[in-house]
Short mmCIF file of C-alpha atoms in Angstrom, two decimals:
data_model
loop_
_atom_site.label_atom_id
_atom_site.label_comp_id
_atom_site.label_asym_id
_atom_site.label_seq_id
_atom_site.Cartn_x
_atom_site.Cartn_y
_atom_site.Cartn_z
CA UNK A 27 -22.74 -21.87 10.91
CA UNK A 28 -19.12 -21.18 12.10
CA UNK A 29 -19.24 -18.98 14.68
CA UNK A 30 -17.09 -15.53 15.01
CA UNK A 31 -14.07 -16.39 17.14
CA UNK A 32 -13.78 -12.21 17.90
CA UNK A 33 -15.27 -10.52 20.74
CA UNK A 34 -16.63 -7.22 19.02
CA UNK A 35 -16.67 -4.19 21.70
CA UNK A 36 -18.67 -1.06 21.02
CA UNK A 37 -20.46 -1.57 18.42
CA UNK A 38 -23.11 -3.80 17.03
CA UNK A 39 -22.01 -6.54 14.79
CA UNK A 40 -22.61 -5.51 11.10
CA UNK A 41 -23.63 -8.51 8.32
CA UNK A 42 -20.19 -9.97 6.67
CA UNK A 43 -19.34 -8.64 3.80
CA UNK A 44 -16.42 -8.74 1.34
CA UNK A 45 -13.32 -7.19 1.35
CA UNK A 46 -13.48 -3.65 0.63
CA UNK A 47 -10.81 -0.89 -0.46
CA UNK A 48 -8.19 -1.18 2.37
CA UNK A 49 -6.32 -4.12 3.67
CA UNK A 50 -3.99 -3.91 7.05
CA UNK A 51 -2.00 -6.87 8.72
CA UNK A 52 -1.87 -7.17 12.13
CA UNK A 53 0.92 -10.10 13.81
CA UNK A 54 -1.09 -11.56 16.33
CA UNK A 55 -0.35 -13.28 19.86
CA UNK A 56 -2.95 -13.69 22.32
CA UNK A 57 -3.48 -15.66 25.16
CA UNK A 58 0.16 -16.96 25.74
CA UNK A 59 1.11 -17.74 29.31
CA UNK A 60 4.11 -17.03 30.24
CA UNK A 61 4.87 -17.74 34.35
CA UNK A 62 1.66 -16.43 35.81
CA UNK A 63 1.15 -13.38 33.44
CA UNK A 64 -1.41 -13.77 30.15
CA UNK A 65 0.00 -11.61 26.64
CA UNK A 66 -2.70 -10.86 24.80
CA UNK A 67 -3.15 -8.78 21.44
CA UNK A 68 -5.74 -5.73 21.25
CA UNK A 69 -6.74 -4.16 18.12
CA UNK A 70 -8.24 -0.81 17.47
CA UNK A 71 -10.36 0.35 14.60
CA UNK A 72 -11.05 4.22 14.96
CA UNK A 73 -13.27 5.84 12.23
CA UNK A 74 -12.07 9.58 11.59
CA UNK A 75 -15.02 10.50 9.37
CA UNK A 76 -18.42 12.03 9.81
CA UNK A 77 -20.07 9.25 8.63
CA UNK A 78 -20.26 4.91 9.78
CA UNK A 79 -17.44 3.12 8.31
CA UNK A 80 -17.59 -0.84 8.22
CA UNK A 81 -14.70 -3.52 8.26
CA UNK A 82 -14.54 -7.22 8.30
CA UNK A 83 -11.45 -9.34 9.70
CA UNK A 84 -9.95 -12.67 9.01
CA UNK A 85 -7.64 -14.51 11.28
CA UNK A 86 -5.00 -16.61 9.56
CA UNK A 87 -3.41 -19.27 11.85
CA UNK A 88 0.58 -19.76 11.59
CA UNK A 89 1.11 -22.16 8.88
CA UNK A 90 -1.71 -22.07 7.23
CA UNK A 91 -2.65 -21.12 3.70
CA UNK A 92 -3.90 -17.68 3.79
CA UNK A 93 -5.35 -17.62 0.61
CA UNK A 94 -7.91 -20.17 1.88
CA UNK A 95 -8.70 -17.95 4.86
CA UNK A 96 -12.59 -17.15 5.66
CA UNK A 97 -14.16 -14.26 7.06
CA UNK A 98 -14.16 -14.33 10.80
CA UNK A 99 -16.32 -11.37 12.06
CA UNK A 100 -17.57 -7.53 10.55
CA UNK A 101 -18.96 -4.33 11.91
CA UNK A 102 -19.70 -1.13 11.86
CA UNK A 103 -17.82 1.89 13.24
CA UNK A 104 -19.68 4.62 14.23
CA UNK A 105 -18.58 8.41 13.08
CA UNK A 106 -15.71 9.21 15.40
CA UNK A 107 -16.12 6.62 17.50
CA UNK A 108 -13.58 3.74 17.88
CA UNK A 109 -14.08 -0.17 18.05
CA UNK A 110 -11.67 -3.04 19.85
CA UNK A 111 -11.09 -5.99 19.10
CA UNK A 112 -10.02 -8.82 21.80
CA UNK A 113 -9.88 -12.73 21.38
CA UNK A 114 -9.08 -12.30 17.76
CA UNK A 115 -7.52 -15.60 17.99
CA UNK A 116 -8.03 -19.44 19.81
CA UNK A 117 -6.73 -19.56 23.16
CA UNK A 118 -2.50 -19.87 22.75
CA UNK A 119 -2.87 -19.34 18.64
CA UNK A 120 -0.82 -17.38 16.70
CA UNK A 121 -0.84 -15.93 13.29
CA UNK A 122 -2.12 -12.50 11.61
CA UNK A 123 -5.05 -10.39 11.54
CA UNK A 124 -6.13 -9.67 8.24
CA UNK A 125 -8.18 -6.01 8.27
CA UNK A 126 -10.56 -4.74 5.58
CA UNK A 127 -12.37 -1.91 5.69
CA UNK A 128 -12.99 1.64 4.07
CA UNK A 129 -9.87 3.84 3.15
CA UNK A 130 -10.95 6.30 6.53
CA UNK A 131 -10.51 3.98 8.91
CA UNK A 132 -7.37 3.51 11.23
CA UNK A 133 -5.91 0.68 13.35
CA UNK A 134 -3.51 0.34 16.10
CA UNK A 135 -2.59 -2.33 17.81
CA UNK A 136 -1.07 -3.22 21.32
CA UNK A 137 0.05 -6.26 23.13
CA UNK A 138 -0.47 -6.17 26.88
CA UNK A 139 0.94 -8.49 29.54
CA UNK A 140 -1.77 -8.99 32.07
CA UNK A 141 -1.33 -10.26 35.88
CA UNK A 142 -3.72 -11.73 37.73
CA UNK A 143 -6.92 -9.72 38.87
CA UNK A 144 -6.73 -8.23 35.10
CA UNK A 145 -4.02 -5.63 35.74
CA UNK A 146 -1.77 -4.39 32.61
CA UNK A 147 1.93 -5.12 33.98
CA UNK A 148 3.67 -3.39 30.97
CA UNK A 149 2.74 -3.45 26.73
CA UNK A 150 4.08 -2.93 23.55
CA UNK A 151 3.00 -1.31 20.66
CA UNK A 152 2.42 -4.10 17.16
CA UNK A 153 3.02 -2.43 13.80
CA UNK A 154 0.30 -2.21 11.48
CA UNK A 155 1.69 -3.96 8.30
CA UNK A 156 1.07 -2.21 5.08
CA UNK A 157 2.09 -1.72 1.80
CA UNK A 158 4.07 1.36 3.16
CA UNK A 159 6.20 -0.55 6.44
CA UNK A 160 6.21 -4.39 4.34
CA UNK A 161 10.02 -5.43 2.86
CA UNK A 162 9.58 -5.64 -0.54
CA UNK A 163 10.67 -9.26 -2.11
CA UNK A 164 14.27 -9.35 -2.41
CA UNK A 165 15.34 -6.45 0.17
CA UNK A 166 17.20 -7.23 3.91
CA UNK A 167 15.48 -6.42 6.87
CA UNK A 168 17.95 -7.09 9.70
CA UNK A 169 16.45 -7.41 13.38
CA UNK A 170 18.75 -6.16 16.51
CA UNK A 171 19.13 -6.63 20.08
CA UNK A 172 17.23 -9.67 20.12
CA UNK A 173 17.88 -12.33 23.54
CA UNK A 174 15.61 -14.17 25.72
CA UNK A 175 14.59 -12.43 29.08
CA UNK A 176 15.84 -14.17 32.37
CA UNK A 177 13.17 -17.06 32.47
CA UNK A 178 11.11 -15.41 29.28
CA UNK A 179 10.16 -16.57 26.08
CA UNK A 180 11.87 -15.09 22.44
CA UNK A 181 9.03 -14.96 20.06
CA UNK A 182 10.09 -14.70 15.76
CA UNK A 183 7.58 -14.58 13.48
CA UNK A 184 7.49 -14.14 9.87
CA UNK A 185 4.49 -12.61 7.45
CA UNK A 186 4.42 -13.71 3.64
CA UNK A 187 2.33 -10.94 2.50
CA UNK A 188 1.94 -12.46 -1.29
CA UNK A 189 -0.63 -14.89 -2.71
CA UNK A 190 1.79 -17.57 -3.37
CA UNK A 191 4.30 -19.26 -1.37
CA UNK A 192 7.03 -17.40 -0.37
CA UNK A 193 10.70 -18.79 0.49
CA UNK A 194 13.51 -17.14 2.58
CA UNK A 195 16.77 -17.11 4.24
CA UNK A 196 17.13 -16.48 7.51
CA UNK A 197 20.86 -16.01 9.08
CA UNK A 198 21.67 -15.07 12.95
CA UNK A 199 24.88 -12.79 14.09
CA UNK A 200 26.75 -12.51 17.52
CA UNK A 201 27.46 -8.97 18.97
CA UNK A 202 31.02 -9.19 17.62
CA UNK A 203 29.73 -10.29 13.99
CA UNK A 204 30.05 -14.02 13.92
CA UNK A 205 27.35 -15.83 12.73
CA UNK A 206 25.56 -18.12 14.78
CA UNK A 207 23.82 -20.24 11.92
CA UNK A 208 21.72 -20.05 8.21
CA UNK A 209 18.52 -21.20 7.16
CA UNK A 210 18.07 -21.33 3.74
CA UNK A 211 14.86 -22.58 1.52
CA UNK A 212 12.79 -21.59 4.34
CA UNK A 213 9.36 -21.93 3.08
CA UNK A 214 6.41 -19.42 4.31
CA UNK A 215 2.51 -20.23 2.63
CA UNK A 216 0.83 -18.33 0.34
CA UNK A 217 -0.06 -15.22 2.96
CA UNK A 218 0.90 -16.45 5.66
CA UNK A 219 2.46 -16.77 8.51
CA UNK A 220 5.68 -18.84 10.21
CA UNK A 221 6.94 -19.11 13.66
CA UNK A 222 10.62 -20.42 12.76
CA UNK A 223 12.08 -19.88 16.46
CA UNK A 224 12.41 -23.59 16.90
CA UNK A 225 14.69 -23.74 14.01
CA UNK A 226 16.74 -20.65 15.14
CA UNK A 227 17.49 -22.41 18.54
CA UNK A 228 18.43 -25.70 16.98
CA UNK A 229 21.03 -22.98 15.88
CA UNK A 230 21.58 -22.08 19.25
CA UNK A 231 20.00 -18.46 18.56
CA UNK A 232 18.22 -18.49 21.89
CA UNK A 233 21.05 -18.89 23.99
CA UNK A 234 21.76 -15.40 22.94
CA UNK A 235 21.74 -11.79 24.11
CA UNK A 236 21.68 -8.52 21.68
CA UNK A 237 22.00 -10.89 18.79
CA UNK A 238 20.77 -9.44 15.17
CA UNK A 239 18.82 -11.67 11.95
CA UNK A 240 18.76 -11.32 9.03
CA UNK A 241 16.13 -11.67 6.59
CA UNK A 242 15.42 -11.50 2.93
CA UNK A 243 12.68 -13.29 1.08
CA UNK A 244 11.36 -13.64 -2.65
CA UNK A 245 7.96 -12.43 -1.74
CA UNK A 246 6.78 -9.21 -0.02
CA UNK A 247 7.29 -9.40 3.80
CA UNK A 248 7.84 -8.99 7.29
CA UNK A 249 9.08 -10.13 9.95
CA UNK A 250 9.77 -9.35 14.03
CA UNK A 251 10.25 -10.57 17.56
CA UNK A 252 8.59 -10.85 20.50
CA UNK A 253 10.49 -10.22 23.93
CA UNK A 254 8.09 -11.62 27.11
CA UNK A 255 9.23 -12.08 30.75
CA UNK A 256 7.70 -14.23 33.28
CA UNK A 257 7.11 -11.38 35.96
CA UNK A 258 5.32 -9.17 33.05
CA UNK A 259 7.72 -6.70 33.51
CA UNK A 260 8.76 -6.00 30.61
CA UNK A 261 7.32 -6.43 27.30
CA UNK A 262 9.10 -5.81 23.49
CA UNK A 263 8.14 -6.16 20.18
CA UNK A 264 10.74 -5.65 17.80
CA UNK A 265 10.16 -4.43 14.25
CA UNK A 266 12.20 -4.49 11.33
CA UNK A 267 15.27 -1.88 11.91
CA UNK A 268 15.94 1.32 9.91
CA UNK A 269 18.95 1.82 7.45
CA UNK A 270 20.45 5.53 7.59
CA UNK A 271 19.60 5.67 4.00
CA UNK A 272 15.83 5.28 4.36
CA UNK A 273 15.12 9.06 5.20
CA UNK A 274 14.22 11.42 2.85
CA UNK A 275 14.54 15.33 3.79
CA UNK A 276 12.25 17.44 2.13
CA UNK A 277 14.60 19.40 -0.10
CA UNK A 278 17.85 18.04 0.42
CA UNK A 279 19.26 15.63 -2.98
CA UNK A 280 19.58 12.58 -3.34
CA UNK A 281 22.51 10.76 -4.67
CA UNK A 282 23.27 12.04 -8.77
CA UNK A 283 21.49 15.24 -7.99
CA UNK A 284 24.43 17.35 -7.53
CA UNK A 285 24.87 17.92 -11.19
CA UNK A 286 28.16 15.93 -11.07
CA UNK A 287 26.70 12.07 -10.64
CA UNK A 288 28.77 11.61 -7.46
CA UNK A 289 26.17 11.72 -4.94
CA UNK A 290 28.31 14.60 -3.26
CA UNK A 291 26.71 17.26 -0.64
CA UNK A 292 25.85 20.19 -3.01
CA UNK A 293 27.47 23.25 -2.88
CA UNK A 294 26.58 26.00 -0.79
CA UNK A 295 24.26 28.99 -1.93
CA UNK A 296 26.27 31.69 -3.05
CA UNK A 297 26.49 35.22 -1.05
CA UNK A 298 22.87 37.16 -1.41
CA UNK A 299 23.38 40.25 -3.38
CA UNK A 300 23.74 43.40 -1.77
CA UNK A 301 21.16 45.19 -3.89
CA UNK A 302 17.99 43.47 -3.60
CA UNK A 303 15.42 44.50 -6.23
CA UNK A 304 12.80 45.85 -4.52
CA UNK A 305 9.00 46.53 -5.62
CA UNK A 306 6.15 44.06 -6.43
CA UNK A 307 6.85 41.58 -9.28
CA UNK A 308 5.98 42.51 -12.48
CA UNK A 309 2.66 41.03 -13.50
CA UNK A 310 2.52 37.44 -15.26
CA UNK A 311 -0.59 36.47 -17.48
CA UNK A 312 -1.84 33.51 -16.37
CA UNK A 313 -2.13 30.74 -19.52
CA UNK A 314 -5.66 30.16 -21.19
CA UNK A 315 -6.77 26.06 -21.08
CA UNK A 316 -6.44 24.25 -24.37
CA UNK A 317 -10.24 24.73 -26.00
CA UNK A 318 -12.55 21.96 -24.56
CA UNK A 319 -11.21 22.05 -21.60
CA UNK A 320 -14.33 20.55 -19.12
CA UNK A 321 -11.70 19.81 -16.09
CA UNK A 322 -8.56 21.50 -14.72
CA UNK A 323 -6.46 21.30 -11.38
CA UNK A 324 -3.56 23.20 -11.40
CA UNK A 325 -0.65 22.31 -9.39
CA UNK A 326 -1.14 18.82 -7.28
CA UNK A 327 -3.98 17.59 -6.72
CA UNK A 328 -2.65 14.22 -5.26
CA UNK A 329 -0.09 13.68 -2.97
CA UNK A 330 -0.51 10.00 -2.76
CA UNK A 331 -0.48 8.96 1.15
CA UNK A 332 -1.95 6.01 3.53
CA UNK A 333 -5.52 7.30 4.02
CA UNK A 334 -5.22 10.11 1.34
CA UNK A 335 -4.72 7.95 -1.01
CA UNK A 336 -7.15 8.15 -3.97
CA UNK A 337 -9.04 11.06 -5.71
CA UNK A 338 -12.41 11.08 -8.17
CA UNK A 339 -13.48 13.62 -10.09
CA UNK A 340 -17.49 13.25 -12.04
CA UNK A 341 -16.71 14.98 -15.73
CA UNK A 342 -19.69 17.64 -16.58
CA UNK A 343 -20.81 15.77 -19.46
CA UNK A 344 -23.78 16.50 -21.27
CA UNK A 345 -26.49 14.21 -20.63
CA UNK A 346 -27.26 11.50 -23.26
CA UNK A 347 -24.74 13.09 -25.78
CA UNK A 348 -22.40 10.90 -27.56
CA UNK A 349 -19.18 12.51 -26.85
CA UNK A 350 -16.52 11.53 -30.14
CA UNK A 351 -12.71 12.03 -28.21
CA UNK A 352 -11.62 12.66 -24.56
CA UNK A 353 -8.21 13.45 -24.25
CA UNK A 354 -6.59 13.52 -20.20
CA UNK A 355 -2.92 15.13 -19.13
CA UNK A 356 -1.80 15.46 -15.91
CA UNK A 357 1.58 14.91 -14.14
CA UNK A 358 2.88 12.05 -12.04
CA UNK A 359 5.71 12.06 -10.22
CA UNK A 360 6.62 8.51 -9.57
CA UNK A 361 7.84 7.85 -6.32
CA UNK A 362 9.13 3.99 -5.10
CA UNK A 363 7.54 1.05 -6.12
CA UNK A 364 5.41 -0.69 -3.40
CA UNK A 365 5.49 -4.31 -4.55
CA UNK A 366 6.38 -6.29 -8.01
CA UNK A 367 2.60 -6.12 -8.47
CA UNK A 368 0.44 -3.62 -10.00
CA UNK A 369 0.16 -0.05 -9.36
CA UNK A 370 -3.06 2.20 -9.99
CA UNK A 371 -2.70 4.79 -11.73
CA UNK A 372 -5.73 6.27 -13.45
CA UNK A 373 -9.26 5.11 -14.81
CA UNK A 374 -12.34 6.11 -16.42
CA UNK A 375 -15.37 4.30 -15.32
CA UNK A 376 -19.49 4.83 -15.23
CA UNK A 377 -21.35 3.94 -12.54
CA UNK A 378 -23.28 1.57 -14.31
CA UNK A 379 -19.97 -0.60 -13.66
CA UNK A 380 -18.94 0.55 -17.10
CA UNK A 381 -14.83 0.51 -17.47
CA UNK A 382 -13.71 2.02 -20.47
CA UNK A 383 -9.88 2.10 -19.56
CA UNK A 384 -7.80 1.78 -16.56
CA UNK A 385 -3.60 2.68 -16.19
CA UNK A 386 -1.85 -0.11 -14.40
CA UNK A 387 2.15 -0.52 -13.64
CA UNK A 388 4.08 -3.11 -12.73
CA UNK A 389 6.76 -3.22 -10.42
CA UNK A 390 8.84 -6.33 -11.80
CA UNK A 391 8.98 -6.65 -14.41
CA UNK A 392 8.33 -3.10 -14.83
CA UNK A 393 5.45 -3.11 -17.74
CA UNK A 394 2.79 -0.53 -19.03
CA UNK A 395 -0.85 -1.91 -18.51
CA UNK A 396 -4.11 -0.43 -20.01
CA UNK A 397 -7.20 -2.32 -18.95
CA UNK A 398 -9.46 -1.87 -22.13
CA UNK A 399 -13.12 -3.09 -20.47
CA UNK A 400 -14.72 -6.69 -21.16
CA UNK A 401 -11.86 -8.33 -20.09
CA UNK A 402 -9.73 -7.07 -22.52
CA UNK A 403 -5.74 -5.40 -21.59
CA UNK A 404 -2.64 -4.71 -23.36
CA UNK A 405 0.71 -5.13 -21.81
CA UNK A 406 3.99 -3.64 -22.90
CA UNK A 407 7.45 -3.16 -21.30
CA UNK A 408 8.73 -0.18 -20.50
CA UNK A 409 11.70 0.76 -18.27
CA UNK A 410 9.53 3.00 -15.44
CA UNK A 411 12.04 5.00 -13.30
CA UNK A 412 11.29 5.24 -9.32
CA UNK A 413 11.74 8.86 -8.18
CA UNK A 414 11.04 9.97 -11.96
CA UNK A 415 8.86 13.06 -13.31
CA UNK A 416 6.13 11.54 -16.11
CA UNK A 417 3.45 13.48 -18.17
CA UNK A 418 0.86 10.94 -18.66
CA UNK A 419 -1.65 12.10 -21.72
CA UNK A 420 -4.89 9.39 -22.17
CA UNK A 421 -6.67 9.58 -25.13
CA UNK A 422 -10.16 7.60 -25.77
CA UNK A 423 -10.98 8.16 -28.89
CA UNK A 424 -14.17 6.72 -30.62
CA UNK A 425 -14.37 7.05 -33.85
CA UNK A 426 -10.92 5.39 -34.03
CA UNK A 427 -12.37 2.91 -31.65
CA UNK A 428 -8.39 3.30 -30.21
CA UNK A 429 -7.75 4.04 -26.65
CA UNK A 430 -4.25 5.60 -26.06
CA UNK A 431 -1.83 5.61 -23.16
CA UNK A 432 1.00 8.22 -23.96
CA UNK A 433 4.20 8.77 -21.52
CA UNK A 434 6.84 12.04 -22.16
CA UNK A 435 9.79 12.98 -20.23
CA UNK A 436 11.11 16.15 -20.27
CA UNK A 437 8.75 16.96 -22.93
CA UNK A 438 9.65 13.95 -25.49
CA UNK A 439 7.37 11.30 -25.77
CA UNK A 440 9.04 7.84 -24.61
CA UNK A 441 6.42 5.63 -24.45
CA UNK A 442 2.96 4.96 -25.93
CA UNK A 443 0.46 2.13 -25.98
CA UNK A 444 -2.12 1.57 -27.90
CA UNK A 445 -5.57 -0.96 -28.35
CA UNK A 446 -9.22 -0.93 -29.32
CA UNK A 447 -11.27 0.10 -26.94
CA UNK A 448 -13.97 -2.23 -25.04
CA UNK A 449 -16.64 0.21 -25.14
CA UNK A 450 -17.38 2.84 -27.91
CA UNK A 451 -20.39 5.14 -26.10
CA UNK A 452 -18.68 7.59 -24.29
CA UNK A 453 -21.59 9.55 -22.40
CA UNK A 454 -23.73 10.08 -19.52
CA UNK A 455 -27.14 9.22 -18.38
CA UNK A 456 -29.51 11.09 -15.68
CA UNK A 457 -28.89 7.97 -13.10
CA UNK A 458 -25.40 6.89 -14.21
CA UNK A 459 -22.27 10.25 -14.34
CA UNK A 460 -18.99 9.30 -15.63
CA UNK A 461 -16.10 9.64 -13.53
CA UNK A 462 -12.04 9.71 -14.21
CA UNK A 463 -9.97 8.78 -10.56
CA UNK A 464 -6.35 8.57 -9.67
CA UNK A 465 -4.84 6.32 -7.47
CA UNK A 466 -6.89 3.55 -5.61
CA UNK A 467 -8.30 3.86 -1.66
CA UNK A 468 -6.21 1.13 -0.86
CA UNK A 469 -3.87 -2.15 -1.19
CA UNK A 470 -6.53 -4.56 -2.72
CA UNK A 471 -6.18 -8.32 -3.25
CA UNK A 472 -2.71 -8.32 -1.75
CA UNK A 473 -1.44 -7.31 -5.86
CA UNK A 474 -2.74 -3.85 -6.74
CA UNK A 475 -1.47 -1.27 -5.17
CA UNK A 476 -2.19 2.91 -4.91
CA UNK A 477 1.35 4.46 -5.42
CA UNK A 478 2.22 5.70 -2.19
CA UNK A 479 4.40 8.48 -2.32
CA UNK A 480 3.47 9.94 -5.95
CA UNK A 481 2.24 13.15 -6.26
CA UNK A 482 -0.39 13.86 -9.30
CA UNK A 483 -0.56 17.50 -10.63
CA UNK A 484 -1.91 19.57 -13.77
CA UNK A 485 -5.05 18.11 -14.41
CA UNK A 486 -6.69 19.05 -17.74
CA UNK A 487 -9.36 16.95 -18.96
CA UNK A 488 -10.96 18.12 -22.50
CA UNK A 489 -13.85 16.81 -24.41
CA UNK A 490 -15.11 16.99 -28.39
CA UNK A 491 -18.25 16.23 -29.28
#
């Protein structure tokens, strides 16, 4: 049996186990000697919850097919209590971490420059790479201020964060905007990951000082630099940098939503009026649920977000009643895609692994998927807008034997899909409930995604017998 090459610390290790609802990336270097001082990589897995949370990891060496990775080591986290990881890689190896665990869990990561007699000289923090921090295929990331310390070593490394191989262009720039040299066709593995410095010196990159790369690949990324000194002094890991356009204020438009298509600032509120109305407001009557109505949440009841990412409701069916139609409408507010792979959307499952439909949307091409049980889908195109308010309506209805996806905007229906259902026994049994979720706990497979971002709202859920 292969033995673990990670050194678990407090905790005991837990049997492996396969990957479970959340996946993290973590660039790795450990054990490089540089000069007298040792860099190594330490990785913490904290558990927020009340109750044991496990994980398992898998190291995937640079240029290596990720896809063909193995588990490497698994354990438990105890409630509140926190778990390190050191040695998560052979002595002078580099690559990524791969991190699976339940949705609850969090990880940071550090990488420490250590003299002799163990002391920490200086450290860096190492992003966590999700679906939330990745570049998605096609975009730019751009890396700044990169240069080799006096007598250092300039670490580049690049994460293909798809399941098949990934290729990119890489281009370096002077200070004063020359450019320096351009690497096109660069190939990356299937999730994996590249050191390309080598190349980028042939160039003459490393001669350089505040120098800036650019990057842009045709699968989902990442990419940054490593900055180590011989006396330990100083350690730097640079991430990806930010574009002035990346921050969204709470309130404030975006470009268009001035009324006049410009993208101009809106105009300013006009003068309060000078006679307030005073008194209570008058008295609204709040609006009875449609008849059948077994489920409601009004307002939102998901605001999609990295560890909040996912929400189940069981449906107070009868027991051992054949229920004829169910018919679901909430809101979605669709927010930025996270990949050109599949988003989660909604499902209705039993616990007795039962699916009877499941929403899916793709990124690129953007396409309507309903998952219709036994192996069974229908796929249809549809123009999805990012930043876009959708009513979603599901309808499962049996004696049709039809399961129905419908879409409206602005209270027009723009979209519908439609195919025979899987399974035709809509109902619940004492040891197996039916449930209806939104989202998913987290990035799965490295293709389906929850939609991070999206808020759900207006839940009704109504049932005929």
């Amino acid at each position: 049996m292969r033995r673990s090459a990670l050194l678990l610390v407090l905790a005991l290790l837990a049997p492996l186990a396969p990957a479970l609802a959340g996946t993290v990336y973590v660039p790795v270097a450990t054990h490089q000697t540089v000069g007298s001082v040792t860099y190594k990589t330490g990785v913490w897995v904290s558990n927020p919850s009340d109750v044991p949370r496990r994980f398992t990891t898998a190291f995937i060496a640079t240029d290596t097919d990720g896809t063909r990775r193995t588990v490497t080591g698994a354990a438990t986290v105890p409630a509140r209590g926190s778990f390190l990881l050191t040695n998560v890689a052979p002595r002078g190896g580099h690559g990524m971490l791969e991190i699976n665990g339940a949705p609850q869990l969090v990880v940071r990561a550090r990488l420490d420059a250590v003299g002799t007699g163990g002391k920490v000289l200086s450290s860096a923090p190492v992003p966590v790479v999700t679906a939330e921090n990745w570049v998605p295929a096609g975009k730019t990331a751009h890396l700044q201020g990169l240069g080799t310390p006096a007598g250092g070593v300039a670490g580049f490394g690049l994460l293909n964060l798809a399941w098949k191989q990934g290729t990119c262009t890489l281009e370096a720039f002077r200070p004063d905007g020359g450019s320096i040299g351009r690497l096109a066709g660069f190939k990356v593995a299937a999730l994996g990951h590249r050191q390309p410095q080598q190349l980028l010196a042939a160039h003459g990159a490393g001669l350089l000082t505040d120098a800036r790369i650019e990057v842009t690949c045709d699968r989902p990324f990442y990419v940054y630099s490593t900055q180590l000194s011989t006396d330990g002094g100083r350690t730097a890991f640079v991430e990806p940098s930010a574009r002035l356009s990346d921050m969204e204020q709470p309130g404030r438009p975006t470009d268009g939503e001035d009324g006049n298509g410009k993208g101009n600032p809106p105009e300013p509120p006009a003068d309060p009026p000078t006679n307030p109305p005073t008194g209570p407001a008058p008295p609204t009557t709040p609006t009875a649920p449609p008849a059948g109505t077994v489920l409601a949440a009004p307002g939102v009841f998901l605001d999609v977000r990295q560890g909040d990412s996912y929400k189940a409701y069981e449906l107070p069916l009868a027991l051992d009643v054949k229920y004829k139609k169910l018919t679901v409408d909430f809101d979605l507010y669709l927010h930025r895609w996270q990949s050109t792979w599949f988003h989660g959307i909604t499902s209705l499952k039993r616990n007795d692994k039962t699916l009877y439909y499941g929403l899916l949307l793709k990124g690129s091409p953007t396409k309507t998927i309903v998952d219709l049980g036994r192996e069974r889908q229908i796929k249809e195109n549809f123009n999805w807008q990012e930043r876009t308010d959708y009513h979603v309506r599901m309808i499962y209805d049996v004696p049709a034997r039809k399961v129905t996806a419908q879409i409206s905007r602005n209270g027009a229906v723009v979209h519908s899909v439609t195919g025979k259902m899987g399974v035709a026994d809509l109902r619940a049994f004492s040891k197996f409930r039916v449930r209806i979720d939104f989202g998913l706990p987290g990035v799965a497979h490295s293709a389906y995604f929850p939609p991070y971002g999206s808020r759900y709202s207006n839940l009704e859920v109504r049932l005929e017998r």
